[in-house]
Amino acid sequence: QVQLVESGGGSVQAGGSLRLSCAASGYTYSRYYMGWFRQAPGKEREGVAAIVTSSGGGSTFYSDSVKGRFTISQDNAKNTLYLQMNSLKPEDTAMYYCAAEYGWIPGPLHPHEYNYWGQGTQVTVSS
């Protein structure tokens, strides 16, 4: 059973930085996607960034709203996914979730493509 545990959220002023971590366990497939998603109150969950494991090419995907500010990466030795968030804006305020899925998926930033989810970590950016 895949388990995902996020950490690293918190409160920061606009322009600041945070790094989210997602500790993963329980999967054995060599090719899978991992992604970061966020959901603000009253809004739908949206994809922020995703990455394919190195056996799948190591490609990364970003939403337009975070491109150039956020960086997704993974440490395979630690089974940990990261999201480095720089130049944070108040509109980045949301609950951030880590997700994983095996095989190939057509839309790496689409939440419905993923079956495995963490519990989330809150990010609050004040102006």
PDB file of C-alpha atoms in Angstrom:
ATOM      1  CA  GLN A   1       0.000   0.000   0.000  1.00  0.00           C
ATOM      2  CA  VAL A   2       1.419   3.331  -1.072  1.00  0.00           C
ATOM      3  CA  GLN A   3       1.754   5.873   1.723  1.00  0.00           C
ATOM      4  CA  LEU A   4       2.547   9.548   1.242  1.00  0.00           C
ATOM      5  CA  VAL A   5       3.294  11.966   4.068  1.00  0.00           C
ATOM      6  CA  GLU A   6       3.746  15.678   3.383  1.00  0.00           C
ATOM      7  CA  SER A   7       5.611  18.186   5.529  1.00  0.00           C
ATOM      8  CA  GLY A   8       7.133  21.640   5.282  1.00  0.00           C
ATOM      9  CA  GLY A   9       4.083  23.828   5.051  1.00  0.00           C
ATOM     10  CA  GLY A  10       3.717  26.994   7.055  1.00  0.00           C
ATOM     11  CA  SER A  11       3.128  30.731   6.958  1.00  0.00           C
ATOM     12  CA  VAL A  12       5.346  33.086   5.014  1.00  0.00           C
ATOM     13  CA  GLN A  13       5.204  36.618   3.700  1.00  0.00           C
ATOM     14  CA  ALA A  14       4.851  37.343   0.014  1.00  0.00           C
ATOM     15  CA  GLY A  15       8.168  36.980  -1.763  1.00  0.00           C
ATOM     16  CA  GLY A  16       9.354  34.323   0.644  1.00  0.00           C
ATOM     17  CA  SER A  17      10.178  30.673   0.109  1.00  0.00           C
ATOM     18  CA  LEU A  18       9.144  27.277   1.436  1.00  0.00           C
ATOM     19  CA  ARG A  19      10.180  23.738   0.637  1.00  0.00           C
ATOM     20  CA  LEU A  20       7.610  20.983   0.865  1.00  0.00           C
ATOM     21  CA  SER A  21       8.590  17.357   1.316  1.00  0.00           C
ATOM     22  CA  CYS A  22       6.660  14.166   0.632  1.00  0.00           C
ATOM     23  CA  ALA A  23       7.975  10.933   2.123  1.00  0.00           C
ATOM     24  CA  ALA A  24       6.796   7.959   0.075  1.00  0.00           C
ATOM     25  CA  SER A  25       6.699   4.282   0.881  1.00  0.00           C
ATOM     26  CA  GLY A  26       5.038   1.047  -0.190  1.00  0.00           C
ATOM     27  CA  TYR A  27       5.466   1.130  -3.972  1.00  0.00           C
ATOM     28  CA  THR A  28       7.559  -1.234  -6.056  1.00  0.00           C
ATOM     29  CA  TYR A  29       6.993  -0.162  -9.669  1.00  0.00           C
ATOM     30  CA  SER A  30       9.907   1.347 -11.543  1.00  0.00           C
ATOM     31  CA  ARG A  31       7.872   3.885 -13.472  1.00  0.00           C
ATOM     32  CA  TYR A  32       5.479   6.209 -11.757  1.00  0.00           C
ATOM     33  CA  TYR A  33       4.420   9.797 -11.597  1.00  0.00           C
ATOM     34  CA  MET A  34       4.491  11.956  -8.515  1.00  0.00           C
ATOM     35  CA  GLY A  35       2.904  15.322  -8.276  1.00  0.00           C
ATOM     36  CA  TRP A  36       2.032  18.281  -6.116  1.00  0.00           C
ATOM     37  CA  PHE A  37      -1.483  19.612  -6.096  1.00  0.00           C
ATOM     38  CA  ARG A  38      -3.182  22.364  -4.165  1.00  0.00           C
ATOM     39  CA  GLN A  39      -6.677  23.298  -3.137  1.00  0.00           C
ATOM     40  CA  ALA A  40      -7.772  26.660  -1.829  1.00  0.00           C
ATOM     41  CA  PRO A  41     -11.066  27.098   0.062  1.00  0.00           C
ATOM     42  CA  GLY A  42     -13.986  27.076  -2.336  1.00  0.00           C
ATOM     43  CA  LYS A  43     -11.853  26.080  -5.302  1.00  0.00           C
ATOM     44  CA  GLU A  44     -11.155  22.846  -7.121  1.00  0.00           C
ATOM     45  CA  ARG A  45      -7.955  20.938  -6.593  1.00  0.00           C
ATOM     46  CA  GLU A  46      -5.381  21.910  -9.197  1.00  0.00           C
ATOM     47  CA  GLY A  47      -2.076  20.510 -10.374  1.00  0.00           C
ATOM     48  CA  VAL A  48       1.030  22.472  -9.526  1.00  0.00           C
ATOM     49  CA  ALA A  49       3.941  20.287 -10.615  1.00  0.00           C
ATOM     50  CA  ALA A  50       4.633  16.672 -11.506  1.00  0.00           C
ATOM     51  CA  ILE A  51       7.610  14.480 -12.250  1.00  0.00           C
ATOM     52  CA  VAL A  52       8.127  11.095 -13.846  1.00  0.00           C
ATOM     53  CA  THR A  53      10.590   8.786 -12.164  1.00  0.00           C
ATOM     54  CA  SER A  54      14.019   8.582 -13.731  1.00  0.00           C
ATOM     55  CA  SER A  55      13.138   5.283 -15.412  1.00  0.00           C
ATOM     56  CA  GLY A  56      10.368   7.189 -17.134  1.00  0.00           C
ATOM     57  CA  GLY A  57      12.663   9.915 -18.345  1.00  0.00           C
ATOM     58  CA  GLY A  58      12.669  12.277 -15.411  1.00  0.00           C
ATOM     59  CA  SER A  59      10.416  14.778 -17.165  1.00  0.00           C
ATOM     60  CA  THR A  60       8.829  17.558 -15.150  1.00  0.00           C
ATOM     61  CA  PHE A  61       5.576  19.407 -15.636  1.00  0.00           C
ATOM     62  CA  TYR A  62       4.446  22.740 -14.201  1.00  0.00           C
ATOM     63  CA  SER A  63       1.291  24.769 -14.233  1.00  0.00           C
ATOM     64  CA  ASP A  64       1.615  28.176 -15.836  1.00  0.00           C
ATOM     65  CA  SER A  65       0.881  29.870 -12.525  1.00  0.00           C
ATOM     66  CA  VAL A  66       4.012  28.494 -10.849  1.00  0.00           C
ATOM     67  CA  LYS A  67       6.396  28.037 -13.766  1.00  0.00           C
ATOM     68  CA  GLY A  68       9.687  29.758 -13.019  1.00  0.00           C
ATOM     69  CA  ARG A  69       8.924  30.021  -9.291  1.00  0.00           C
ATOM     70  CA  PHE A  70       8.455  26.415  -8.160  1.00  0.00           C
ATOM     71  CA  THR A  71      10.768  23.445  -8.702  1.00  0.00           C
ATOM     72  CA  ILE A  72       9.831  19.799  -8.260  1.00  0.00           C
ATOM     73  CA  SER A  73      12.519  17.235  -7.539  1.00  0.00           C
ATOM     74  CA  GLN A  74      12.970  13.848  -5.967  1.00  0.00           C
ATOM     75  CA  ASP A  75      15.613  12.025  -3.969  1.00  0.00           C
ATOM     76  CA  ASN A  76      15.288   8.368  -4.918  1.00  0.00           C
ATOM     77  CA  ALA A  77      17.649   7.256  -2.154  1.00  0.00           C
ATOM     78  CA  LYS A  78      15.356   8.852   0.427  1.00  0.00           C
ATOM     79  CA  ASN A  79      12.094   8.074  -1.409  1.00  0.00           C
ATOM     80  CA  THR A  80      11.206  11.723  -0.987  1.00  0.00           C
ATOM     81  CA  LEU A  81       9.582  14.226  -3.303  1.00  0.00           C
ATOM     82  CA  TYR A  82      10.218  17.945  -2.897  1.00  0.00           C
ATOM     83  CA  LEU A  83       8.621  21.172  -4.014  1.00  0.00           C
ATOM     84  CA  GLN A  84      10.792  24.247  -3.702  1.00  0.00           C
ATOM     85  CA  MET A  85       8.553  27.298  -3.768  1.00  0.00           C
ATOM     86  CA  ASN A  86      10.135  30.705  -4.314  1.00  0.00           C
ATOM     87  CA  SER A  87       8.671  34.172  -4.814  1.00  0.00           C
ATOM     88  CA  LEU A  88       5.501  33.087  -3.093  1.00  0.00           C
ATOM     89  CA  LYS A  89       2.327  35.078  -3.656  1.00  0.00           C
ATOM     90  CA  PRO A  90      -0.845  35.355  -1.569  1.00  0.00           C
ATOM     91  CA  GLU A  91      -2.676  33.423  -4.307  1.00  0.00           C
ATOM     92  CA  ASP A  92      -0.402  30.445  -3.601  1.00  0.00           C
ATOM     93  CA  THR A  93      -2.211  30.035  -0.272  1.00  0.00           C
ATOM     94  CA  ALA A  94      -3.774  26.558  -0.216  1.00  0.00           C
ATOM     95  CA  MET A  95      -3.576  23.064   1.166  1.00  0.00           C
ATOM     96  CA  TYR A  96      -0.844  21.286  -0.769  1.00  0.00           C
ATOM     97  CA  TYR A  97      -1.084  17.573  -1.482  1.00  0.00           C
ATOM     98  CA  CYS A  98       1.392  15.008  -2.727  1.00  0.00           C
ATOM     99  CA  ALA A  99       0.098  12.303  -5.079  1.00  0.00           C
ATOM    100  CA  ALA A 100       1.447   9.248  -6.896  1.00  0.00           C
ATOM    101  CA  GLU A 101       0.348   6.968  -9.702  1.00  0.00           C
ATOM    102  CA  TYR A 102       1.915   4.047 -11.566  1.00  0.00           C
ATOM    103  CA  GLY A 103       2.519   3.565 -15.243  1.00  0.00           C
ATOM    104  CA  TRP A 104       1.713   6.198 -17.819  1.00  0.00           C
ATOM    105  CA  ILE A 105      -0.909   8.887 -17.456  1.00  0.00           C
ATOM    106  CA  PRO A 106      -1.917  11.364 -20.162  1.00  0.00           C
ATOM    107  CA  GLY A 107      -2.361  14.346 -17.893  1.00  0.00           C
ATOM    108  CA  PRO A 108       0.276  14.547 -15.150  1.00  0.00           C
ATOM    109  CA  LEU A 109      -1.262  17.730 -13.720  1.00  0.00           C
ATOM    110  CA  HIS A 110      -4.820  16.398 -13.627  1.00  0.00           C
ATOM    111  CA  PRO A 111      -5.809  15.326 -10.095  1.00  0.00           C
ATOM    112  CA  HIS A 112      -8.189  12.615 -11.316  1.00  0.00           C
ATOM    113  CA  GLU A 113      -5.251  10.718 -12.850  1.00  0.00           C
ATOM    114  CA  TYR A 114      -3.865   9.897  -9.409  1.00  0.00           C
ATOM    115  CA  ASN A 115      -5.068   7.260  -6.958  1.00  0.00           C
ATOM    116  CA  TYR A 116      -2.611   7.731  -4.093  1.00  0.00           C
ATOM    117  CA  TRP A 117      -2.738  10.876  -1.969  1.00  0.00           C
ATOM    118  CA  GLY A 118      -1.194  12.286   1.150  1.00  0.00           C
ATOM    119  CA  GLN A 119      -3.084  14.161   3.851  1.00  0.00           C
ATOM    120  CA  GLY A 120      -1.828  17.576   2.824  1.00  0.00           C
ATOM    121  CA  THR A 121       0.155  20.428   4.331  1.00  0.00           C
ATOM    122  CA  GLN A 122      -1.076  24.002   4.620  1.00  0.00           C
ATOM    123  CA  VAL A 123       0.742  26.884   2.963  1.00  0.00           C
ATOM    124  CA  THR A 124      -0.308  30.429   3.847  1.00  0.00           C
ATOM    125  CA  VAL A 125       1.217  33.457   2.146  1.00  0.00           C
ATOM    126  CA  SER A 126       0.455  36.877   3.569  1.00  0.00           C
ATOM    127  CA  SER A 127       0.748  40.151   1.695  1.00  0.00           C
TER     128      SER A 127
END
